[in-house]
Amino acid sequence: MKKKPSLDKSGAQGVVTITEPSAPILLFDSGVGGLTVLAEMRKLLPQAPVVYVADTAALPYGEKTERQIATRVPALLGRLVERYRPRLVTIACNTASTIALAAAREALELPIVGTVPAIKPAAATTQTGVIGLLGTAATIRQAYVDNLEREFAADKLLLRHAAPALVQAAEAKLRGDPVDPAVFAAAAEGLRAQPGGEKIDVVVLACTHFPLLREELRAAFGPGVALIDGAAGIARRIAFLTQGQRFERDRPDTAVFTGENGTLERLLPALAGYGLERIEHL
Ligand code: DGL
């Protein structure tokens, strides 16, 4: 029988803190991208029970409309919260966060950590003043990104490029499927070919899938270009918000998939490498 988590009001604007030690941290992405956030979180909270959710039925998010993401993500998170009773949700996806973070927070009574492009640290790192940003098509057109640019990089040149092929490449890589190396050169070229692009010395990996391709992208951009992502910062935020809480696993960490296209079997070794031993379907 499923234990009912005990709840207590933290007092913070209707946010409910689940104090049950077995209550998991739920990480959510369209696919394998959120594993890059999970890896950083494990370093800080190795004992935390985890439910990792990949909304593979709707992958890729980056090719969807704002309306599709804005209606799907909060509703799906609502179902997941009902089912898994997490103590905290992390939207480990830039596309979903830049579009639906506010709506998800509005709809759910628990702490929700979002993932937004690491423009602030990139602005602090660049020497040339020219920053590249690689994301999905949906992410790079968001007002959320315009606002980050205005707030943190107003005196810099921020060049954006959509690289949906990298999402596919990361999904393929984790399944052990072949990846066409041309996609990395094309992503680098998509930034460099823009006016001022030759001066880029920092690239924001503004999609959680992309750090899975760090080595390939490093080779494509060459030395002298730093690749920055937000995963470590998100992990720190999760650790901060769960400070002082007890963690106790009462079952193996679980990966949940909303859709299956016949390739899940090939993903199992990679998932096990991230400590996800159990698979469920929603
Ligand atoms: N991992 C997601 C992100 O951070 C997007 C991948 C997709 O297009 O579904 O934006």
mmCIF file of C-alpha atoms and ligand atoms in Angstrom:
data_model
loop_
_atom_site.group_PDB
_atom_site.id
_atom_site.type_symbol
_atom_site.label_atom_id
_atom_site.label_comp_id
_atom_site.label_asym_id
_atom_site.label_seq_id
_atom_site.Cartn_x
_atom_site.Cartn_y
_atom_site.Cartn_z
ATOM 1 C CA MET A 1 0.000 0.000 0.000
ATOM 2 C CA LYS A 2 1.216 3.468 -0.828
ATOM 3 C CA LYS A 3 2.155 5.530 2.195
ATOM 4 C CA LYS A 4 0.500 8.898 2.375
ATOM 5 C CA PRO A 5 3.093 11.638 2.704
ATOM 6 C CA SER A 6 2.741 13.918 5.675
ATOM 7 C CA LEU A 7 2.363 17.532 4.705
ATOM 8 C CA ASP A 8 3.157 20.689 6.484
ATOM 9 C CA LYS A 9 2.700 24.208 5.285
ATOM 10 C CA SER A 10 6.018 25.973 4.907
ATOM 11 C CA GLY A 11 4.186 29.260 4.963
ATOM 12 C CA ALA A 12 5.701 30.366 1.667
ATOM 13 C CA GLN A 13 2.808 31.422 -0.578
ATOM 14 C CA GLY A 14 0.837 28.216 -0.570
ATOM 15 C CA VAL A 15 3.923 26.087 -1.142
ATOM 16 C CA VAL A 16 3.567 22.757 0.621
ATOM 17 C CA THR A 17 6.639 21.049 1.999
ATOM 18 C CA ILE A 18 6.537 17.262 1.951
ATOM 19 C CA THR A 19 8.571 15.999 4.855
ATOM 20 C CA GLU A 20 8.261 12.272 4.190
ATOM 21 C CA PRO A 21 11.899 11.094 3.807
ATOM 22 C CA SER A 22 11.013 8.850 0.852
ATOM 23 C CA ALA A 23 9.357 11.710 -1.078
ATOM 24 C CA PRO A 24 11.405 11.987 -4.277
ATOM 25 C CA ILE A 25 12.804 14.907 -6.188
ATOM 26 C CA LEU A 26 11.129 14.841 -9.580
ATOM 27 C CA LEU A 27 13.116 15.980 -12.593
ATOM 28 C CA PHE A 28 11.247 16.638 -15.798
ATOM 29 C CA ASP A 29 12.372 16.996 -19.406
ATOM 30 C CA SER A 30 11.157 16.084 -22.875
ATOM 31 C CA GLY A 31 13.824 13.383 -23.133
ATOM 32 C CA VAL A 32 17.307 12.595 -21.856
ATOM 33 C CA GLY A 33 18.422 16.219 -21.457
ATOM 34 C CA GLY A 34 17.456 16.492 -17.809
ATOM 35 C CA LEU A 35 19.962 13.764 -17.002
ATOM 36 C CA THR A 36 22.623 16.482 -17.169
ATOM 37 C CA VAL A 37 20.868 18.202 -14.271
ATOM 38 C CA LEU A 38 20.413 14.891 -12.454
ATOM 39 C CA ALA A 39 24.160 14.214 -12.699
ATOM 40 C CA GLU A 40 24.959 17.524 -10.991
ATOM 41 C CA MET A 41 22.252 16.990 -8.393
ATOM 42 C CA ARG A 42 23.636 13.556 -7.507
ATOM 43 C CA LYS A 43 26.957 15.170 -6.605
ATOM 44 C CA LEU A 44 25.278 17.306 -3.938
ATOM 45 C CA LEU A 45 22.426 15.020 -2.880
ATOM 46 C CA PRO A 46 23.512 11.426 -3.510
ATOM 47 C CA GLN A 47 20.962 10.115 -1.036
ATOM 48 C CA ALA A 48 17.925 11.857 -2.575
ATOM 49 C CA PRO A 49 15.254 9.562 -4.054
ATOM 50 C CA VAL A 50 14.668 10.487 -7.691
ATOM 51 C CA VAL A 51 11.893 10.186 -10.226
ATOM 52 C CA TYR A 52 13.105 11.238 -13.649
ATOM 53 C CA VAL A 53 10.370 11.947 -16.191
ATOM 54 C CA ALA A 54 10.932 12.113 -19.937
ATOM 55 C CA ASP A 55 7.920 13.367 -21.881
ATOM 56 C CA THR A 56 8.973 11.350 -24.887
ATOM 57 C CA ALA A 57 5.444 11.346 -26.286
ATOM 58 C CA ALA A 58 5.933 15.057 -27.040
ATOM 59 C CA LEU A 59 9.670 15.155 -27.808
ATOM 60 C CA PRO A 60 10.997 17.464 -29.223
ATOM 61 C CA TYR A 61 9.569 20.392 -27.288
ATOM 62 C CA GLY A 62 11.724 22.810 -29.234
ATOM 63 C CA GLU A 63 9.641 22.349 -32.382
ATOM 64 C CA LYS A 64 6.314 22.916 -30.616
ATOM 65 C CA THR A 65 4.333 26.125 -30.263
ATOM 66 C CA GLU A 66 4.192 28.171 -27.092
ATOM 67 C CA ARG A 67 0.571 27.206 -26.704
ATOM 68 C CA GLN A 68 1.327 23.487 -26.960
ATOM 69 C CA ILE A 69 4.032 23.683 -24.290
ATOM 70 C CA ALA A 70 2.073 26.044 -22.064
ATOM 71 C CA THR A 71 -0.939 23.745 -21.962
ATOM 72 C CA ARG A 72 0.894 20.426 -21.842
ATOM 73 C CA VAL A 73 3.591 20.988 -19.223
ATOM 74 C CA PRO A 74 1.580 22.271 -16.229
ATOM 75 C CA ALA A 75 -1.132 19.643 -16.816
ATOM 76 C CA LEU A 76 1.366 16.810 -17.067
ATOM 77 C CA LEU A 77 3.260 18.018 -14.010
ATOM 78 C CA GLY A 78 -0.044 18.045 -12.146
ATOM 79 C CA ARG A 79 -0.588 14.366 -12.961
ATOM 80 C CA LEU A 80 2.982 13.512 -12.011
ATOM 81 C CA VAL A 81 2.755 15.307 -8.678
ATOM 82 C CA GLU A 82 -0.442 13.398 -7.866
ATOM 83 C CA ARG A 83 1.190 10.126 -8.736
ATOM 84 C CA TYR A 84 4.684 10.464 -7.275
ATOM 85 C CA ARG A 85 4.165 12.967 -4.455
ATOM 86 C CA PRO A 86 7.562 14.647 -4.933
ATOM 87 C CA ARG A 87 8.921 17.119 -2.392
ATOM 88 C CA LEU A 88 10.205 19.324 -5.218
ATOM 89 C CA VAL A 89 9.929 19.444 -9.004
ATOM 90 C CA THR A 90 12.746 20.523 -11.277
ATOM 91 C CA ILE A 91 11.827 21.409 -14.825
ATOM 92 C CA ALA A 92 15.150 20.302 -16.281
ATOM 93 C CA CYS A 93 14.355 21.742 -19.686
ATOM 94 C CA ASN A 94 14.999 25.266 -20.932
ATOM 95 C CA THR A 95 12.162 25.151 -23.449
ATOM 96 C CA ALA A 96 9.537 24.140 -20.894
ATOM 97 C CA SER A 97 10.915 26.510 -18.252
ATOM 98 C CA THR A 98 11.122 29.619 -20.410
ATOM 99 C CA ILE A 99 7.527 29.057 -21.564
ATOM 100 C CA ALA A 100 5.687 27.385 -18.698
ATOM 101 C CA LEU A 101 7.567 27.877 -15.424
ATOM 102 C CA ALA A 102 5.303 30.636 -14.163
ATOM 103 C CA ALA A 103 2.145 28.706 -15.058
ATOM 104 C CA ALA A 104 3.457 25.546 -13.413
ATOM 105 C CA ARG A 105 4.255 27.458 -10.231
ATOM 106 C CA GLU A 106 0.808 28.962 -10.319
ATOM 107 C CA ALA A 107 -0.831 25.564 -10.692
ATOM 108 C CA LEU A 108 1.157 23.487 -8.195
ATOM 109 C CA GLU A 109 1.632 23.834 -4.492
ATOM 110 C CA LEU A 110 5.221 22.685 -4.202
ATOM 111 C CA PRO A 111 8.626 24.180 -4.892
ATOM 112 C CA ILE A 112 9.421 24.205 -8.604
ATOM 113 C CA VAL A 113 12.931 24.871 -9.822
ATOM 114 C CA GLY A 114 13.304 25.951 -13.434
ATOM 115 C CA THR A 115 16.150 25.821 -15.910
ATOM 116 C CA VAL A 116 16.908 29.017 -17.741
ATOM 117 C CA PRO A 117 19.733 29.889 -20.120
ATOM 118 C CA ALA A 118 22.982 30.646 -18.266
ATOM 119 C CA ILE A 119 23.346 34.131 -19.757
ATOM 120 C CA LYS A 120 24.389 35.712 -16.476
ATOM 121 C CA PRO A 121 27.519 33.575 -15.916
ATOM 122 C CA ALA A 122 28.312 33.792 -19.633
ATOM 123 C CA ALA A 123 28.262 37.594 -19.445
ATOM 124 C CA ALA A 124 30.611 37.442 -16.470
ATOM 125 C CA THR A 125 32.983 35.142 -18.387
ATOM 126 C CA THR A 126 33.272 36.682 -21.852
ATOM 127 C CA GLN A 127 36.368 38.744 -22.612
ATOM 128 C CA THR A 128 35.397 39.705 -26.143
ATOM 129 C CA GLY A 129 31.850 40.735 -25.221
ATOM 130 C CA VAL A 130 30.352 38.339 -27.768
ATOM 131 C CA ILE A 131 28.307 35.434 -26.417
ATOM 132 C CA GLY A 132 26.778 32.618 -28.456
ATOM 133 C CA LEU A 133 23.602 30.902 -27.331
ATOM 134 C CA LEU A 134 22.579 27.483 -28.607
ATOM 135 C CA GLY A 135 19.068 26.387 -27.768
ATOM 136 C CA THR A 136 15.923 24.995 -29.280
ATOM 137 C CA ALA A 137 13.922 27.056 -31.768
ATOM 138 C CA ALA A 138 11.238 27.617 -29.130
ATOM 139 C CA THR A 139 13.710 28.710 -26.444
ATOM 140 C CA ILE A 140 15.680 31.216 -28.482
ATOM 141 C CA ARG A 141 12.564 33.190 -29.438
ATOM 142 C CA GLN A 142 11.267 33.557 -25.865
ATOM 143 C CA ALA A 143 10.768 36.927 -24.169
ATOM 144 C CA TYR A 144 12.290 35.219 -21.134
ATOM 145 C CA VAL A 145 15.609 35.127 -23.009
ATOM 146 C CA ASP A 146 15.196 38.761 -24.122
ATOM 147 C CA ASN A 147 14.737 39.688 -20.477
ATOM 148 C CA LEU A 148 17.841 37.782 -19.361
ATOM 149 C CA GLU A 149 19.766 39.483 -22.146
ATOM 150 C CA ARG A 150 18.510 42.915 -21.083
ATOM 151 C CA GLU A 151 19.221 42.253 -17.429
ATOM 152 C CA PHE A 152 22.633 40.594 -17.618
ATOM 153 C CA ALA A 153 24.126 41.156 -21.062
ATOM 154 C CA ALA A 154 22.924 44.577 -22.145
ATOM 155 C CA ASP A 155 26.494 45.667 -22.898
ATOM 156 C CA LYS A 156 27.321 42.418 -24.750
ATOM 157 C CA LEU A 157 26.435 41.015 -28.131
ATOM 158 C CA LEU A 158 24.298 37.900 -27.698
ATOM 159 C CA LEU A 159 23.971 35.778 -30.825
ATOM 160 C CA ARG A 160 21.344 33.028 -30.828
ATOM 161 C CA HIS A 161 21.084 29.888 -32.906
ATOM 162 C CA ALA A 162 18.525 27.076 -32.872
ATOM 163 C CA ALA A 163 20.100 23.631 -33.066
ATOM 164 C CA PRO A 164 17.320 21.009 -33.033
ATOM 165 C CA ALA A 165 19.680 18.470 -34.624
ATOM 166 C CA LEU A 166 21.684 18.489 -31.396
ATOM 167 C CA VAL A 167 18.628 17.308 -29.445
ATOM 168 C CA GLN A 168 18.360 14.330 -31.797
ATOM 169 C CA ALA A 169 22.099 13.777 -31.585
ATOM 170 C CA ALA A 170 22.030 13.642 -27.765
ATOM 171 C CA GLU A 171 19.095 11.234 -27.818
ATOM 172 C CA ALA A 172 20.946 9.042 -30.305
ATOM 173 C CA LYS A 173 24.242 9.194 -28.438
ATOM 174 C CA LEU A 174 22.725 7.911 -25.211
ATOM 175 C CA ARG A 175 21.155 5.027 -27.099
ATOM 176 C CA GLY A 176 24.499 4.158 -28.655
ATOM 177 C CA ASP A 177 23.175 5.058 -32.115
ATOM 178 C CA PRO A 178 25.413 6.687 -34.721
ATOM 179 C CA VAL A 179 25.503 10.495 -34.842
ATOM 180 C CA ASP A 180 26.459 12.452 -37.959
ATOM 181 C CA PRO A 181 29.468 14.585 -36.888
ATOM 182 C CA ALA A 182 28.361 17.304 -39.345
ATOM 183 C CA VAL A 183 25.674 18.436 -36.864
ATOM 184 C CA PHE A 184 28.324 19.802 -34.486
ATOM 185 C CA ALA A 185 30.132 21.799 -37.152
ATOM 186 C CA ALA A 186 26.769 23.118 -38.369
ATOM 187 C CA ALA A 187 25.820 24.285 -34.863
ATOM 188 C CA ALA A 188 29.139 26.114 -34.457
ATOM 189 C CA GLU A 189 28.819 27.627 -37.915
ATOM 190 C CA GLY A 190 25.262 28.791 -37.197
ATOM 191 C CA LEU A 191 26.695 31.094 -34.533
ATOM 192 C CA ARG A 192 30.003 31.990 -36.111
ATOM 193 C CA ALA A 193 28.488 32.980 -39.453
ATOM 194 C CA GLN A 194 26.408 35.730 -37.824
ATOM 195 C CA PRO A 195 27.829 39.269 -37.841
ATOM 196 C CA GLY A 196 30.340 39.447 -34.956
ATOM 197 C CA GLY A 197 30.224 35.682 -34.550
ATOM 198 C CA GLU A 198 33.937 35.218 -35.126
ATOM 199 C CA LYS A 199 34.545 36.927 -31.771
ATOM 200 C CA ILE A 200 32.455 34.493 -29.707
ATOM 201 C CA ASP A 201 34.459 33.252 -26.734
ATOM 202 C CA VAL A 202 31.597 31.854 -24.626
ATOM 203 C CA VAL A 203 28.694 29.680 -25.711
ATOM 204 C CA VAL A 204 25.647 29.128 -23.529
ATOM 205 C CA LEU A 205 24.320 25.594 -23.855
ATOM 206 C CA ALA A 206 20.697 26.654 -23.416
ATOM 207 C CA CYS A 207 19.185 23.213 -23.791
ATOM 208 C CA THR A 208 19.752 20.517 -21.201
ATOM 209 C CA HIS A 209 20.459 17.979 -23.943
ATOM 210 C CA PHE A 210 23.546 19.825 -25.129
ATOM 211 C CA PRO A 211 25.978 19.169 -22.247
ATOM 212 C CA LEU A 212 25.643 15.491 -23.209
ATOM 213 C CA LEU A 213 27.581 16.531 -26.335
ATOM 214 C CA ARG A 214 30.141 18.683 -24.575
ATOM 215 C CA GLU A 215 33.195 16.957 -26.050
ATOM 216 C CA GLU A 216 31.836 17.039 -29.591
ATOM 217 C CA LEU A 217 30.863 20.710 -29.263
ATOM 218 C CA ARG A 218 34.194 21.591 -27.696
ATOM 219 C CA ALA A 219 35.923 20.092 -30.718
ATOM 220 C CA ALA A 220 33.598 21.930 -33.115
ATOM 221 C CA PHE A 221 34.120 25.339 -31.479
ATOM 222 C CA GLY A 222 37.809 24.794 -30.867
ATOM 223 C CA PRO A 223 39.963 26.017 -28.006
ATOM 224 C CA GLY A 224 39.308 29.491 -26.682
ATOM 225 C CA VAL A 225 35.538 29.052 -26.553
ATOM 226 C CA ALA A 226 34.075 28.237 -23.130
ATOM 227 C CA LEU A 227 30.859 26.208 -22.998
ATOM 228 C CA ILE A 228 28.560 27.169 -20.138
ATOM 229 C CA ASP A 229 25.400 25.535 -18.871
ATOM 230 C CA GLY A 230 23.221 25.954 -15.823
ATOM 231 C CA ALA A 231 23.138 22.403 -14.439
ATOM 232 C CA ALA A 232 25.471 22.944 -11.472
ATOM 233 C CA GLY A 233 23.592 26.093 -10.471
ATOM 234 C CA ILE A 234 20.267 24.268 -10.611
ATOM 235 C CA ALA A 235 21.697 21.491 -8.443
ATOM 236 C CA ARG A 236 22.782 24.095 -5.870
ATOM 237 C CA ARG A 237 19.304 25.572 -5.911
ATOM 238 C CA ILE A 238 17.720 22.147 -5.308
ATOM 239 C CA ALA A 239 20.152 21.496 -2.444
ATOM 240 C CA PHE A 240 19.351 24.881 -0.937
ATOM 241 C CA LEU A 241 15.595 24.345 -1.111
ATOM 242 C CA THR A 242 15.823 20.897 0.476
ATOM 243 C CA GLN A 243 18.351 21.878 3.122
ATOM 244 C CA GLY A 244 17.823 20.066 6.401
ATOM 245 C CA GLN A 245 15.350 17.575 4.908
ATOM 246 C CA ARG A 246 15.751 13.835 5.453
ATOM 247 C CA PHE A 247 16.128 11.520 2.470
ATOM 248 C CA GLU A 248 15.468 7.813 2.466
ATOM 249 C CA ARG A 249 14.972 5.585 -0.569
ATOM 250 C CA ASP A 250 12.168 3.081 -0.248
ATOM 251 C CA ARG A 251 12.445 1.910 -3.856
ATOM 252 C CA PRO A 252 14.929 2.190 -6.722
ATOM 253 C CA ASP A 253 15.164 5.522 -8.497
ATOM 254 C CA THR A 254 12.763 5.492 -11.406
ATOM 255 C CA ALA A 255 12.654 6.790 -14.974
ATOM 256 C CA VAL A 256 9.169 7.468 -16.315
ATOM 257 C CA PHE A 257 8.378 7.722 -20.020
ATOM 258 C CA THR A 258 5.223 9.132 -21.554
ATOM 259 C CA GLY A 259 5.820 7.512 -24.919
ATOM 260 C CA GLU A 260 7.855 4.682 -26.340
ATOM 261 C CA ASN A 261 9.113 4.477 -29.918
ATOM 262 C CA GLY A 262 10.873 1.137 -29.605
ATOM 263 C CA THR A 263 14.268 2.562 -28.655
ATOM 264 C CA LEU A 264 13.891 2.466 -24.872
ATOM 265 C CA GLU A 265 15.711 -0.846 -24.588
ATOM 266 C CA ARG A 266 18.870 0.766 -25.981
ATOM 267 C CA LEU A 267 18.616 3.578 -23.444
ATOM 268 C CA LEU A 268 18.598 1.324 -20.380
ATOM 269 C CA PRO A 269 22.390 1.117 -19.902
ATOM 270 C CA ALA A 270 22.701 4.918 -19.976
ATOM 271 C CA LEU A 271 19.813 5.291 -17.526
ATOM 272 C CA ALA A 272 21.454 2.775 -15.190
ATOM 273 C CA GLY A 273 24.610 4.888 -15.392
ATOM 274 C CA TYR A 274 22.553 7.741 -13.918
ATOM 275 C CA GLY A 275 21.249 5.453 -11.179
ATOM 276 C CA LEU A 276 17.806 4.990 -12.761
ATOM 277 C CA GLU A 277 17.173 1.294 -12.343
ATOM 278 C CA ARG A 278 13.438 1.108 -12.642
ATOM 279 C CA ILE A 279 11.298 2.061 -15.652
ATOM 280 C CA GLU A 280 7.669 3.105 -15.672
ATOM 281 C CA HIS A 281 5.297 4.323 -18.354
ATOM 282 C CA LEU A 282 2.719 6.993 -17.880
HETATM 283 N N1 DGL B 1 15.979 19.536 -23.224
HETATM 284 C C1 DGL B 1 15.110 20.551 -23.699
HETATM 285 C C2 DGL B 1 15.644 21.951 -23.355
HETATM 286 O O1 DGL B 1 16.383 22.123 -22.412
HETATM 287 C C3 DGL B 1 14.604 20.565 -25.113
HETATM 288 C C4 DGL B 1 14.694 19.444 -26.022
HETATM 289 C C5 DGL B 1 13.491 19.374 -26.941
HETATM 290 O O2 DGL B 1 13.458 20.044 -27.992
HETATM 291 O O3 DGL B 1 12.572 18.647 -26.564
HETATM 292 O O4 DGL B 1 15.279 22.900 -23.983
#
